[in-house]
Amino acid sequence: MSKAQISIGLKRFVKFLHSFKLLVLFIILWLFMSLELQNPTPGKERAFVIYTKDSVQLEVDLIFNSSNEPIQYYCYVVTPVCEEGVCYNLLAEVYWDLLGNFVDYTEVPLDPFTKFDHIKFTADDHVIMKEILKDKTSLLANYKAEDLVDHSIQIKSDVIDGVAGATYKSLSGAVVRGAVYSSHTLWHIVNGDVADKIVAHTESLMNEELLVSMLNSDNYHLQFYALNKIASEDEKFTPYLIGLISKGSSYVPYFAIEKIPDWAWSSVKYQSQIISLLKKVEFKMQNEILNRLVDRDLEGESLTVLASNLGSLDKSQLKKAFKILDRNKDKLTSLSIKEILLLLDSEDKEISKEAYQFLNTHEHQFRPVSKKLNDYRKTLMSNYNN
């Protein structure tokens, strides 16, 4: 083989390697882009910069989810903490919700949180600290750090040259034991001016999409805030209000049910949706729903849904439910009657008794129920005779 042929062969081989390398890079890039599309990472942007009263600069970012919806605020906090003549930096990655309520923090692994004598925080210490930071009404709001320590009681330190004071017993629950100054410093950063600045920034972004996102969240503060911002008569929000009756946090379900417009309670579109929640909500909310239906006209489908939920009610609630059914007796369907007939076989005698009384009153209207009622009467007589 001549030198020219060898040279041509080498050139072709190099060209092949180059093409193969490009192909491999293309495949890697394609795979990376595919993974990004399947699992897009949240983005963030600088929301604002603020200085604390101790001149600590906080650069606060707004974090977005994969749908480009704002979800929370973030700041890498570096703040000096001074106690008993010794100063050190406290480092933490802090997160707030969209209304400036503390959500969480993570410590920096190479510079973890420490207590008296540089003892590292335990898992329980972190739990306590996070609960303290969530409490906007903490006693820490009214005290300077030095006022939290009783210097008449001294504790010997193996780290600082001398002794340290003890936390006042009346304030011990407001701080992490052994981390008085860290607790005070971080609480005032988390719940200080930055929290108000976050609220203002979120309000500058407010639109319907963000309100809906808040209504759909599992955060009480966001749900309640959105409830007070939306126009309840606007039907686009009605499904979210109904959803919050069963999914809302804390007292939100009661605020949500008050916001449902009057016309929705009489709407064929929404009646059955609301009534179907009877089996999902607790006793007090069941009463709220029934009380709003007592004097209303219901459609056939809504009556069937109500009849199918009777088994989840107690005796007093059954009386209300049957009052609603009686008011709308002319629109009861065969499906509704079948659901009520099933209650005659209930193991709960109160339920079967209420069902019988209703069916017995309307037996002339619903002829097909006569046989079932006769069977029920025979059972009652048999039990009585025995």
Short mmCIF file of C-alpha atoms in Angstrom, two decimals:
data_model
loop_
_atom_site.label_atom_id
_atom_site.label_comp_id
_atom_site.label_asym_id
_atom_site.label_seq_id
_atom_site.Cartn_x
_atom_site.Cartn_y
_atom_site.Cartn_z
CA MET A 1 0.00 0.00 0.00
CA SER A 2 1.48 3.34 -1.06
CA LYS A 3 2.09 6.29 1.27
CA ALA A 4 -0.58 8.27 -0.58
CA GLN A 5 -3.16 5.55 0.05
CA ILE A 6 -2.17 5.38 3.72
CA SER A 7 -2.46 9.14 3.99
CA ILE A 8 -5.90 9.15 2.37
CA GLY A 9 -6.99 6.32 4.68
CA LEU A 10 -5.82 8.19 7.75
CA LYS A 11 -7.62 11.35 6.65
CA ARG A 12 -10.82 9.38 6.11
CA PHE A 13 -10.44 7.73 9.53
CA VAL A 14 -9.88 11.11 11.24
CA LYS A 15 -12.88 12.51 9.39
CA PHE A 16 -14.93 9.53 10.56
CA LEU A 17 -13.82 10.05 14.17
CA HIS A 18 -14.72 13.70 13.94
CA SER A 19 -18.16 12.88 12.55
CA PHE A 20 -18.65 10.19 15.20
CA LYS A 21 -17.64 12.65 17.92
CA LEU A 22 -20.15 15.17 16.64
CA LEU A 23 -22.82 12.45 16.55
CA VAL A 24 -22.09 11.47 20.16
CA LEU A 25 -22.22 15.12 21.26
CA PHE A 26 -25.50 15.56 19.40
CA ILE A 27 -26.99 12.48 21.11
CA ILE A 28 -25.84 13.70 24.54
CA LEU A 29 -27.29 17.15 23.87
CA TRP A 30 -30.58 15.61 22.68
CA LEU A 31 -30.82 13.42 25.78
CA PHE A 32 -30.09 16.39 28.03
CA MET A 33 -32.75 18.52 26.35
CA SER A 34 -35.26 15.66 26.59
CA LEU A 35 -34.62 15.30 30.31
CA GLU A 36 -34.96 19.06 30.75
CA LEU A 37 -38.33 19.01 29.01
CA GLN A 38 -39.50 16.10 31.16
CA ASN A 39 -38.09 17.51 34.41
CA PRO A 40 -37.70 21.24 33.98
CA THR A 41 -35.91 22.89 36.87
CA PRO A 42 -37.42 25.85 38.69
CA GLY A 43 -36.02 29.26 37.81
CA LYS A 44 -35.44 32.32 39.94
CA GLU A 45 -34.94 36.05 39.62
CA ARG A 46 -33.75 38.76 41.95
CA ALA A 47 -36.78 40.25 43.69
CA PHE A 48 -35.12 42.92 45.80
CA VAL A 49 -32.18 43.80 48.02
CA ILE A 50 -32.79 44.98 51.56
CA TYR A 51 -30.67 45.81 54.62
CA THR A 52 -31.55 44.76 58.14
CA LYS A 53 -31.33 47.12 61.11
CA ASP A 54 -27.88 45.64 61.74
CA SER A 55 -26.84 46.57 58.17
CA VAL A 56 -26.87 42.97 56.97
CA GLN A 57 -27.51 42.86 53.23
CA LEU A 58 -30.18 40.42 52.09
CA GLU A 59 -30.45 39.58 48.40
CA VAL A 60 -33.88 38.01 48.05
CA ASP A 61 -34.83 35.91 45.01
CA LEU A 62 -38.25 34.86 43.77
CA ILE A 63 -38.39 31.19 42.79
CA PHE A 64 -40.63 29.92 39.98
CA ASN A 65 -41.88 26.40 39.31
CA SER A 66 -41.61 24.59 35.97
CA SER A 67 -44.79 26.35 34.80
CA ASN A 68 -43.14 29.72 35.47
CA GLU A 69 -45.45 30.40 38.42
CA PRO A 70 -43.95 32.14 41.48
CA ILE A 71 -43.89 29.74 44.43
CA GLN A 72 -41.58 31.08 47.15
CA TYR A 73 -38.78 33.48 48.08
CA TYR A 74 -35.18 32.57 48.89
CA CYS A 75 -32.18 34.26 50.47
CA TYR A 76 -28.69 33.10 51.35
CA VAL A 77 -28.31 34.70 54.77
CA VAL A 78 -24.91 35.53 56.23
CA THR A 79 -25.26 37.42 59.50
CA PRO A 80 -22.93 38.03 62.43
CA VAL A 81 -24.00 36.70 65.82
CA CYS A 82 -22.24 38.03 68.89
CA GLU A 83 -22.59 36.55 72.35
CA GLU A 84 -20.54 37.00 75.47
CA GLY A 85 -17.74 38.76 73.56
CA VAL A 86 -17.45 36.13 70.84
CA CYS A 87 -18.71 36.82 67.29
CA TYR A 88 -19.24 34.38 64.43
CA ASN A 89 -21.21 34.23 61.21
CA LEU A 90 -24.49 32.35 61.02
CA LEU A 91 -25.11 30.98 57.51
CA ALA A 92 -28.44 29.66 56.25
CA GLU A 93 -30.48 29.29 53.10
CA VAL A 94 -33.89 30.68 54.06
CA TYR A 95 -37.24 30.27 52.32
CA TRP A 96 -40.48 32.26 52.70
CA ASP A 97 -43.89 31.74 51.11
CA LEU A 98 -45.37 34.38 48.79
CA LEU A 99 -46.66 36.37 51.76
CA GLY A 100 -43.47 36.53 53.77
CA ASN A 101 -44.23 33.66 56.14
CA PHE A 102 -41.22 31.53 57.04
CA VAL A 103 -41.26 28.15 55.31
CA ASP A 104 -37.91 26.48 55.92
CA TYR A 105 -34.16 26.87 56.12
CA THR A 106 -31.19 24.67 55.40
CA GLU A 107 -27.85 25.10 57.12
CA VAL A 108 -24.55 25.17 55.25
CA PRO A 109 -22.93 21.74 55.78
CA LEU A 110 -19.41 23.16 56.18
CA ASP A 111 -20.60 25.80 58.64
CA PRO A 112 -23.52 24.25 60.61
CA PHE A 113 -25.64 25.86 63.33
CA THR A 114 -24.06 25.66 66.79
CA LYS A 115 -25.13 26.26 70.38
CA PHE A 116 -23.28 27.22 73.53
CA ASP A 117 -19.66 26.02 73.45
CA HIS A 118 -19.93 25.32 69.68
CA ILE A 119 -22.06 22.23 70.13
CA LYS A 120 -23.78 21.42 66.84
CA PHE A 121 -27.55 21.62 66.57
CA THR A 122 -29.36 18.32 66.92
CA ALA A 123 -32.28 17.36 64.67
CA ASP A 124 -34.63 18.34 67.53
CA ASP A 125 -32.91 21.73 67.83
CA HIS A 126 -33.64 22.42 64.16
CA VAL A 127 -37.29 21.43 64.63
CA ILE A 128 -37.58 23.84 67.57
CA MET A 129 -35.79 26.64 65.69
CA LYS A 130 -38.12 26.30 62.69
CA GLU A 131 -41.19 26.44 64.93
CA ILE A 132 -39.79 29.57 66.58
CA LEU A 133 -39.22 31.23 63.20
CA LYS A 134 -42.79 30.43 62.09
CA ASP A 135 -44.22 32.26 65.11
CA LYS A 136 -44.70 35.88 64.08
CA THR A 137 -46.09 36.68 67.54
CA SER A 138 -42.99 35.43 69.35
CA LEU A 139 -41.82 37.20 72.50
CA LEU A 140 -38.54 37.76 70.65
CA ALA A 141 -40.17 40.67 68.84
CA ASN A 142 -40.17 42.73 72.05
CA TYR A 143 -36.68 41.99 73.41
CA LYS A 144 -33.11 42.85 72.59
CA ALA A 145 -30.81 39.84 72.52
CA GLU A 146 -28.97 40.88 75.69
CA ASP A 147 -32.28 41.18 77.56
CA LEU A 148 -32.95 37.48 77.09
CA VAL A 149 -30.08 36.45 79.33
CA ASP A 150 -30.00 36.47 83.12
CA HIS A 151 -26.40 37.28 84.02
CA SER A 152 -27.03 36.64 87.71
CA ILE A 153 -26.94 32.93 86.82
CA GLN A 154 -23.60 32.06 85.26
CA ILE A 155 -22.61 29.02 83.24
CA LYS A 156 -18.96 28.16 82.76
CA SER A 157 -17.84 27.96 79.15
CA ASP A 158 -15.06 25.75 77.84
CA VAL A 159 -14.75 27.90 74.71
CA ILE A 160 -14.91 31.54 75.75
CA ASP A 161 -12.68 32.89 78.45
CA GLY A 162 -15.10 33.18 81.33
CA VAL A 163 -18.76 32.46 81.95
CA ALA A 164 -22.07 33.03 80.18
CA GLY A 165 -25.49 33.94 81.48
CA ALA A 166 -28.54 31.67 81.46
CA THR A 167 -31.77 32.27 79.57
CA TYR A 168 -34.65 33.63 81.64
CA LYS A 169 -37.04 30.78 82.38
CA SER A 170 -40.01 32.83 81.21
CA LEU A 171 -38.38 33.15 77.78
CA SER A 172 -36.89 29.67 77.46
CA GLY A 173 -39.67 28.52 75.16
CA ALA A 174 -38.95 31.34 72.71
CA VAL A 175 -35.41 30.23 71.91
CA VAL A 176 -33.38 27.13 71.23
CA ARG A 177 -31.71 26.15 74.47
CA GLY A 178 -28.05 27.14 74.27
CA ALA A 179 -28.63 29.25 71.14
CA VAL A 180 -30.28 32.39 72.51
CA TYR A 181 -28.49 34.88 70.29
CA SER A 182 -28.79 32.79 67.15
CA SER A 183 -32.52 32.36 67.77
CA HIS A 184 -33.01 36.09 68.32
CA THR A 185 -30.88 37.17 65.34
CA LEU A 186 -32.43 34.78 62.83
CA TRP A 187 -36.00 35.45 64.03
CA HIS A 188 -35.58 39.21 63.48
CA ILE A 189 -34.12 38.66 60.01
CA VAL A 190 -36.83 36.19 58.95
CA ASN A 191 -39.75 38.17 60.39
CA GLY A 192 -38.45 41.69 60.04
CA ASP A 193 -38.73 44.18 57.18
CA VAL A 194 -37.95 41.51 54.62
CA ALA A 195 -41.32 39.83 55.28
CA ASP A 196 -43.19 43.08 54.54
CA LYS A 197 -41.07 43.63 51.44
CA ILE A 198 -41.99 40.16 50.20
CA VAL A 199 -45.71 40.89 50.55
CA ALA A 200 -45.32 44.14 48.62
CA HIS A 201 -43.37 42.41 45.86
CA THR A 202 -45.94 39.64 45.53
CA GLU A 203 -48.77 42.15 45.35
CA SER A 204 -46.98 43.92 42.50
CA LEU A 205 -47.19 40.64 40.54
CA MET A 206 -50.81 39.86 41.42
CA ASN A 207 -53.12 38.59 38.68
CA GLU A 208 -55.88 36.00 38.31
CA GLU A 209 -53.45 33.18 37.59
CA LEU A 210 -51.53 33.86 40.80
CA LEU A 211 -54.77 34.06 42.81
CA VAL A 212 -55.87 30.69 41.43
CA SER A 213 -52.45 29.25 42.26
CA MET A 214 -52.88 30.46 45.84
CA LEU A 215 -56.37 28.96 46.08
CA ASN A 216 -54.95 25.64 44.85
CA SER A 217 -52.08 25.64 47.33
CA ASP A 218 -52.07 23.75 50.61
CA ASN A 219 -50.90 26.87 52.46
CA TYR A 220 -53.51 28.39 54.80
CA HIS A 221 -52.05 31.89 54.51
CA LEU A 222 -52.14 31.86 50.71
CA GLN A 223 -55.64 30.36 50.59
CA PHE A 224 -57.02 32.94 53.01
CA TYR A 225 -55.28 35.83 51.25
CA ALA A 226 -56.70 34.79 47.86
CA LEU A 227 -60.20 34.35 49.32
CA ASN A 228 -60.13 37.98 50.40
CA LYS A 229 -58.90 39.16 46.99
CA ILE A 230 -61.21 37.36 44.56
CA ALA A 231 -64.61 38.58 43.41
CA SER A 232 -66.90 35.85 44.73
CA GLU A 233 -69.60 36.60 42.14
CA ASP A 234 -67.12 35.83 39.34
CA GLU A 235 -68.00 32.28 38.28
CA LYS A 236 -64.45 31.43 37.26
CA PHE A 237 -63.60 31.18 40.98
CA THR A 238 -66.66 29.13 42.01
CA PRO A 239 -65.10 25.68 41.41
CA TYR A 240 -62.10 26.66 43.55
CA LEU A 241 -64.35 27.88 46.36
CA ILE A 242 -66.22 24.57 46.30
CA GLY A 243 -62.93 22.66 46.32
CA LEU A 244 -61.73 24.52 49.41
CA ILE A 245 -64.76 23.30 51.38
CA SER A 246 -63.10 19.89 51.63
CA LYS A 247 -59.45 20.70 50.88
CA GLY A 248 -58.94 24.02 52.64
CA SER A 249 -56.56 24.27 55.61
CA SER A 250 -57.64 25.24 59.13
CA TYR A 251 -60.67 27.57 59.00
CA VAL A 252 -60.42 28.20 55.27
CA PRO A 253 -63.36 25.85 54.43
CA TYR A 254 -65.68 28.07 56.50
CA PHE A 255 -64.46 31.22 54.78
CA ALA A 256 -64.79 29.50 51.40
CA ILE A 257 -68.38 28.37 51.93
CA GLU A 258 -69.33 31.92 52.93
CA LYS A 259 -67.85 33.18 49.65
CA ILE A 260 -69.89 30.85 47.43
CA PRO A 261 -72.46 33.14 45.78
CA ASP A 262 -76.14 32.58 46.46
CA TRP A 263 -76.89 31.77 42.83
CA ALA A 264 -74.45 28.83 42.91
CA TRP A 265 -76.48 27.09 45.63
CA SER A 266 -79.46 27.06 43.27
CA SER A 267 -77.43 26.17 40.19
CA VAL A 268 -77.90 22.71 38.64
CA LYS A 269 -74.22 22.89 37.68
CA TYR A 270 -72.94 23.25 41.24
CA GLN A 271 -75.59 21.78 43.58
CA SER A 272 -74.52 18.16 43.17
CA GLN A 273 -70.81 19.11 43.43
CA ILE A 274 -71.40 20.74 46.80
CA ILE A 275 -73.71 17.99 48.10
CA SER A 276 -71.22 15.27 47.12
CA LEU A 277 -68.80 16.76 49.66
CA LEU A 278 -71.00 15.62 52.57
CA LYS A 279 -69.10 12.34 52.86
CA LYS A 280 -65.72 14.10 52.74
CA VAL A 281 -66.11 16.82 55.36
CA GLU A 282 -66.42 16.83 59.13
CA PHE A 283 -69.62 17.19 61.15
CA LYS A 284 -69.72 20.99 61.43
CA MET A 285 -69.19 21.49 57.72
CA GLN A 286 -71.89 18.91 56.95
CA ASN A 287 -74.26 21.10 58.97
CA GLU A 288 -73.13 24.20 57.09
CA ILE A 289 -73.97 22.56 53.77
CA LEU A 290 -77.34 21.17 54.91
CA ASN A 291 -78.38 24.48 56.48
CA ARG A 292 -77.86 26.23 53.16
CA LEU A 293 -79.97 23.66 51.31
CA VAL A 294 -82.99 23.41 53.63
CA ASP A 295 -85.04 26.12 51.92
CA ARG A 296 -83.81 25.58 48.37
CA ASP A 297 -85.24 23.84 45.35
CA LEU A 298 -83.02 20.97 44.20
CA GLU A 299 -82.92 19.23 40.86
CA GLY A 300 -83.29 15.47 40.34
CA GLU A 301 -79.57 14.73 40.08
CA SER A 302 -78.83 16.78 43.20
CA LEU A 303 -81.53 14.89 45.11
CA THR A 304 -80.01 11.57 44.06
CA VAL A 305 -76.58 12.70 45.27
CA LEU A 306 -78.10 13.82 48.57
CA ALA A 307 -79.89 10.48 48.98
CA SER A 308 -76.64 8.60 48.33
CA ASN A 309 -74.92 10.59 51.10
CA LEU A 310 -77.53 10.03 53.81
CA GLY A 311 -75.51 7.19 55.32
CA SER A 312 -72.73 9.61 56.30
CA LEU A 313 -75.05 11.76 58.44
CA ASP A 314 -76.13 11.49 62.06
CA LYS A 315 -79.73 11.52 63.33
CA SER A 316 -80.12 15.30 63.62
CA GLN A 317 -78.62 15.78 60.18
CA LEU A 318 -80.85 13.08 58.69
CA LYS A 319 -83.88 15.07 59.77
CA LYS A 320 -82.55 18.09 57.89
CA ALA A 321 -81.74 16.00 54.83
CA PHE A 322 -85.18 14.37 54.74
CA LYS A 323 -86.75 17.82 55.13
CA ILE A 324 -84.86 18.85 51.99
CA LEU A 325 -86.01 15.70 50.18
CA ASP A 326 -89.59 16.26 51.32
CA ARG A 327 -89.56 19.83 50.04
CA ASN A 328 -88.49 18.48 46.64
CA LYS A 329 -90.49 15.23 46.68
CA ASP A 330 -92.10 15.91 43.27
CA LYS A 331 -88.64 15.81 41.66
CA LEU A 332 -87.40 12.63 43.36
CA THR A 333 -86.31 10.06 40.80
CA SER A 334 -86.35 6.27 41.01
CA LEU A 335 -82.61 6.40 41.69
CA SER A 336 -83.20 8.65 44.70
CA ILE A 337 -85.84 6.28 46.08
CA LYS A 338 -83.53 3.28 45.60
CA GLU A 339 -80.84 5.04 47.60
CA ILE A 340 -83.29 5.72 50.44
CA LEU A 341 -84.61 2.14 50.34
CA LEU A 342 -81.07 0.87 50.89
CA LEU A 343 -81.07 2.64 54.25
CA LEU A 344 -83.83 0.36 55.52
CA ASP A 345 -81.16 -2.35 55.77
CA SER A 346 -78.71 -0.13 57.66
CA GLU A 347 -77.21 -1.60 60.81
CA ASP A 348 -77.72 1.80 62.40
CA LYS A 349 -81.33 1.64 63.64
CA GLU A 350 -81.62 5.42 63.75
CA ILE A 351 -80.81 5.63 60.05
CA SER A 352 -83.21 2.85 59.07
CA LYS A 353 -85.94 4.40 61.24
CA GLU A 354 -85.61 7.84 59.62
CA ALA A 355 -85.64 6.28 56.15
CA TYR A 356 -88.77 4.27 56.98
CA GLN A 357 -90.63 7.29 58.32
CA PHE A 358 -89.90 9.25 55.16
CA LEU A 359 -90.87 6.41 52.81
CA ASN A 360 -93.95 5.56 54.85
CA THR A 361 -95.17 9.15 54.57
CA HIS A 362 -94.79 9.09 50.80
CA GLU A 363 -95.73 5.47 50.14
CA HIS A 364 -98.77 6.50 48.07
CA GLN A 365 -96.45 8.49 45.79
CA PHE A 366 -93.88 5.75 45.28
CA ARG A 367 -95.81 2.52 44.74
CA PRO A 368 -92.71 0.38 44.02
CA VAL A 369 -91.55 0.85 47.63
CA SER A 370 -94.61 -0.83 49.17
CA LYS A 371 -93.16 -4.36 49.17
CA LYS A 372 -89.92 -3.20 50.76
CA LEU A 373 -91.83 -1.26 53.39
CA ASN A 374 -94.03 -4.28 54.15
CA ASP A 375 -90.93 -6.42 54.61
CA TYR A 376 -89.51 -3.81 56.95
CA ARG A 377 -92.75 -3.72 58.97
CA LYS A 378 -92.73 -7.50 59.28
CA THR A 379 -89.17 -7.38 60.57
CA LEU A 380 -90.14 -4.76 63.13
CA MET A 381 -93.10 -6.85 64.32
CA SER A 382 -90.97 -9.99 64.51
CA ASN A 383 -88.36 -8.20 66.60
CA TYR A 384 -91.08 -6.75 68.84
CA ASN A 385 -92.72 -10.14 69.42
CA ASN A 386 -89.38 -11.73 70.23
#
